[in-house]
PDB file of C-alpha atoms in Angstrom:
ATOM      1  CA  UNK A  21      90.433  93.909  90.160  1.00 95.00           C
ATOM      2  CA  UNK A  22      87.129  93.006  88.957  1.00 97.00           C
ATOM      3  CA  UNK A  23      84.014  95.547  89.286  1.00 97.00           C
ATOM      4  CA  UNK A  24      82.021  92.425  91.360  1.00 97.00           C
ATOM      5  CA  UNK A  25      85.338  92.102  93.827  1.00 97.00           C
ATOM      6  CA  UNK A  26      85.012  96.103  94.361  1.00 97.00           C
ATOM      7  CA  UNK A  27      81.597  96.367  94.367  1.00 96.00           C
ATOM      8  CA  UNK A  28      81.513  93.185  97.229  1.00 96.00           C
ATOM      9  CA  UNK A  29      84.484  94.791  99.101  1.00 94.00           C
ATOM     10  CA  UNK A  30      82.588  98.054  99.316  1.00 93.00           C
ATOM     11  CA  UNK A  31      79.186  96.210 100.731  1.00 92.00           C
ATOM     12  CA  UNK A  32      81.083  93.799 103.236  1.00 91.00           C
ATOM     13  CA  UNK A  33      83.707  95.739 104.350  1.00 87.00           C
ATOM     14  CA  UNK A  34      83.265  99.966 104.734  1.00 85.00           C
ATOM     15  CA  UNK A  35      80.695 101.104 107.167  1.00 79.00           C
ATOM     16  CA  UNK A  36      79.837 104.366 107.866  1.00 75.00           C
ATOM     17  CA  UNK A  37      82.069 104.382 110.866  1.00 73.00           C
ATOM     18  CA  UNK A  38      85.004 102.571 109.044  1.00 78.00           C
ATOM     19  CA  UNK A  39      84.811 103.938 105.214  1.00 85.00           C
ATOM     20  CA  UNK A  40      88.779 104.436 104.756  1.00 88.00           C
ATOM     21  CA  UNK A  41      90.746 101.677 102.635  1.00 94.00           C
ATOM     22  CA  UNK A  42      94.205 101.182 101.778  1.00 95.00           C
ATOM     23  CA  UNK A  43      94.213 100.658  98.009  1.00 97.00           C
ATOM     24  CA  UNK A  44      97.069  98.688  96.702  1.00 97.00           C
ATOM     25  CA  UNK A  45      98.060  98.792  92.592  1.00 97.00           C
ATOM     26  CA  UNK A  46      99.464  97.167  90.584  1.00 95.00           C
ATOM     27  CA  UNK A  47     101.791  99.626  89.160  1.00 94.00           C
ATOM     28  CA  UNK A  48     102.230 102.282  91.957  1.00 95.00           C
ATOM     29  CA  UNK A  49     102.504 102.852  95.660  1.00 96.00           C
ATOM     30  CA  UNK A  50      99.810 101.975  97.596  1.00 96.00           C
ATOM     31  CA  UNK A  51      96.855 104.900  98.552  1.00 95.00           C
ATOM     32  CA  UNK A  52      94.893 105.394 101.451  1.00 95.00           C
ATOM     33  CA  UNK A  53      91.271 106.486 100.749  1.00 94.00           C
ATOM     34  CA  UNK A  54      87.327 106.777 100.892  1.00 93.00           C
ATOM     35  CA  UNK A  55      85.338 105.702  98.239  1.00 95.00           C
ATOM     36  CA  UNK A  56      82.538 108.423  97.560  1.00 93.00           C
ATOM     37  CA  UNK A  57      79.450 108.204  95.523  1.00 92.00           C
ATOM     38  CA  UNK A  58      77.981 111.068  93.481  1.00 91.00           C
ATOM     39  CA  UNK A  59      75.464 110.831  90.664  1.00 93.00           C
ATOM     40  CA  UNK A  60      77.461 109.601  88.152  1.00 94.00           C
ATOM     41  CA  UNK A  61      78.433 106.368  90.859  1.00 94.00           C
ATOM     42  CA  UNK A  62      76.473 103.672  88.403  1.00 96.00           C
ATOM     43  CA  UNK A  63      77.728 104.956  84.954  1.00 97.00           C
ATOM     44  CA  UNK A  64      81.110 104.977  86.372  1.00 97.00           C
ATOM     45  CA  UNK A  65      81.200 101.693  88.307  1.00 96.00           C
ATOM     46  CA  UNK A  66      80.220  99.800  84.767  1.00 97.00           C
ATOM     47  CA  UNK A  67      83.136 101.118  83.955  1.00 98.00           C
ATOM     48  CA  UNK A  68      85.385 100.032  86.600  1.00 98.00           C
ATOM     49  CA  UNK A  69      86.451 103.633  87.494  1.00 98.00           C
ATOM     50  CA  UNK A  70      85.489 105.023  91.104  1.00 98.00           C
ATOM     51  CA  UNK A  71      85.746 108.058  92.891  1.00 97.00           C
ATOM     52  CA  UNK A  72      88.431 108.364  96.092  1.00 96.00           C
ATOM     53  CA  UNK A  73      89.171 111.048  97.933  1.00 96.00           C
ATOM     54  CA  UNK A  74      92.790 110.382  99.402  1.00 94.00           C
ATOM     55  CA  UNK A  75      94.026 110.662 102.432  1.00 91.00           C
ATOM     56  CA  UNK A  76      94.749 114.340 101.837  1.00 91.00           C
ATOM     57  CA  UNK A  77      91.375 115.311 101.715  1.00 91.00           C
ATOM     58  CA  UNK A  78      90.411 113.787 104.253  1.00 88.00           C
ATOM     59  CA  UNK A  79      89.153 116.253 107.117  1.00 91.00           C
ATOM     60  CA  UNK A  80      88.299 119.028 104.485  1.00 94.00           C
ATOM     61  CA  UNK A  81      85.711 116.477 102.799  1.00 91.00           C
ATOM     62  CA  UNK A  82      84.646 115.436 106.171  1.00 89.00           C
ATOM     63  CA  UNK A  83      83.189 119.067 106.518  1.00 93.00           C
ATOM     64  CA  UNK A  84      82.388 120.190 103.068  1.00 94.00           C
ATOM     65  CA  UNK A  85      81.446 116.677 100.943  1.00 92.00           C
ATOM     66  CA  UNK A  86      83.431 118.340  98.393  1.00 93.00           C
ATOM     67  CA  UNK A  87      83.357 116.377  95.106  1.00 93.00           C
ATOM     68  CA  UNK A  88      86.042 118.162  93.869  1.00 93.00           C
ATOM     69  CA  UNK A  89      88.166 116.607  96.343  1.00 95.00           C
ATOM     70  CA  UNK A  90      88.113 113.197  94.707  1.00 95.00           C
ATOM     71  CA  UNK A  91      90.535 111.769  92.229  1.00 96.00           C
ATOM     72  CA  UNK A  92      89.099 108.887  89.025  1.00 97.00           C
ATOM     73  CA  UNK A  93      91.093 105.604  89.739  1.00 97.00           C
ATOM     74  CA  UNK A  94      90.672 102.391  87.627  1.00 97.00           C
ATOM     75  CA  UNK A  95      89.628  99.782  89.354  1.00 97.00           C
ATOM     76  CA  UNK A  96      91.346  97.154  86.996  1.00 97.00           C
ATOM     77  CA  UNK A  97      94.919  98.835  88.391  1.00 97.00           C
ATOM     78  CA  UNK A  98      94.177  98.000  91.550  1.00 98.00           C
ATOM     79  CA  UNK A  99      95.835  94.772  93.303  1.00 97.00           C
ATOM     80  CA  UNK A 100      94.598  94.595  96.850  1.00 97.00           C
ATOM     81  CA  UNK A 101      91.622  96.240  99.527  1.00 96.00           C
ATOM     82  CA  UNK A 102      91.863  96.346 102.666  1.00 94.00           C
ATOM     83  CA  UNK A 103      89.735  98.248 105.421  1.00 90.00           C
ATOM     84  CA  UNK A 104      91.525  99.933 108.073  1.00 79.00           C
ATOM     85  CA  UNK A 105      90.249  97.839 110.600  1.00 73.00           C
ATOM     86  CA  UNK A 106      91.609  94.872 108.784  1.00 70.00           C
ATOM     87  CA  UNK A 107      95.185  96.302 109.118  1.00 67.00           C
ATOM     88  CA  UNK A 108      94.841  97.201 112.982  1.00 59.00           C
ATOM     89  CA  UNK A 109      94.039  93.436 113.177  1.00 50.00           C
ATOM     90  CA  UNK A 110      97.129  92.410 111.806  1.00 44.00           C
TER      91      UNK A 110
END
């Protein structure tokens, strides 16, 4: 996917109350995450790399807003966004 798609899912689609995504690749099974932003969020969005923490870390970076929690994806491996409450919908 393109930065603008991400960057247009992320401001239409995750609130504060409904921030996890399922993020489908092209190449891989599909992961279930939360797109964080640290310092670095700008530099790394121009270069169509984000930080998720997955569904793993879930609760621990619920308490702690851990960075270390999160893993680098590309953005151009990724096929598909959806917000959780677009899946309960279906």
């Amino acid at each position: 996917m393109h930065i603008e798609e991400i960057e247009k899912f992320i401001a239409n689609k995750i609130t504060e109350e409904e921030a996890f995504v399922k993020i489908s690749f092209k190449k891989r099974d599909p992961v279930y995450g939360l797109f964080v932003k640290d310092k670095d969020y700008n530099f790394l969005k121009s270069k169509n790399f984000w930080r998720i923490v997955t569904r793993n870390g879930f609760e621990e970076y619920s308490k702690s807003k851990n960075m270390a929690l999160a893993r680098m994806f590309s953005g151009s491996e990724f096929s598909k966004l959806t917000s959780i409450k677009d899946m309960s919908e279906i």
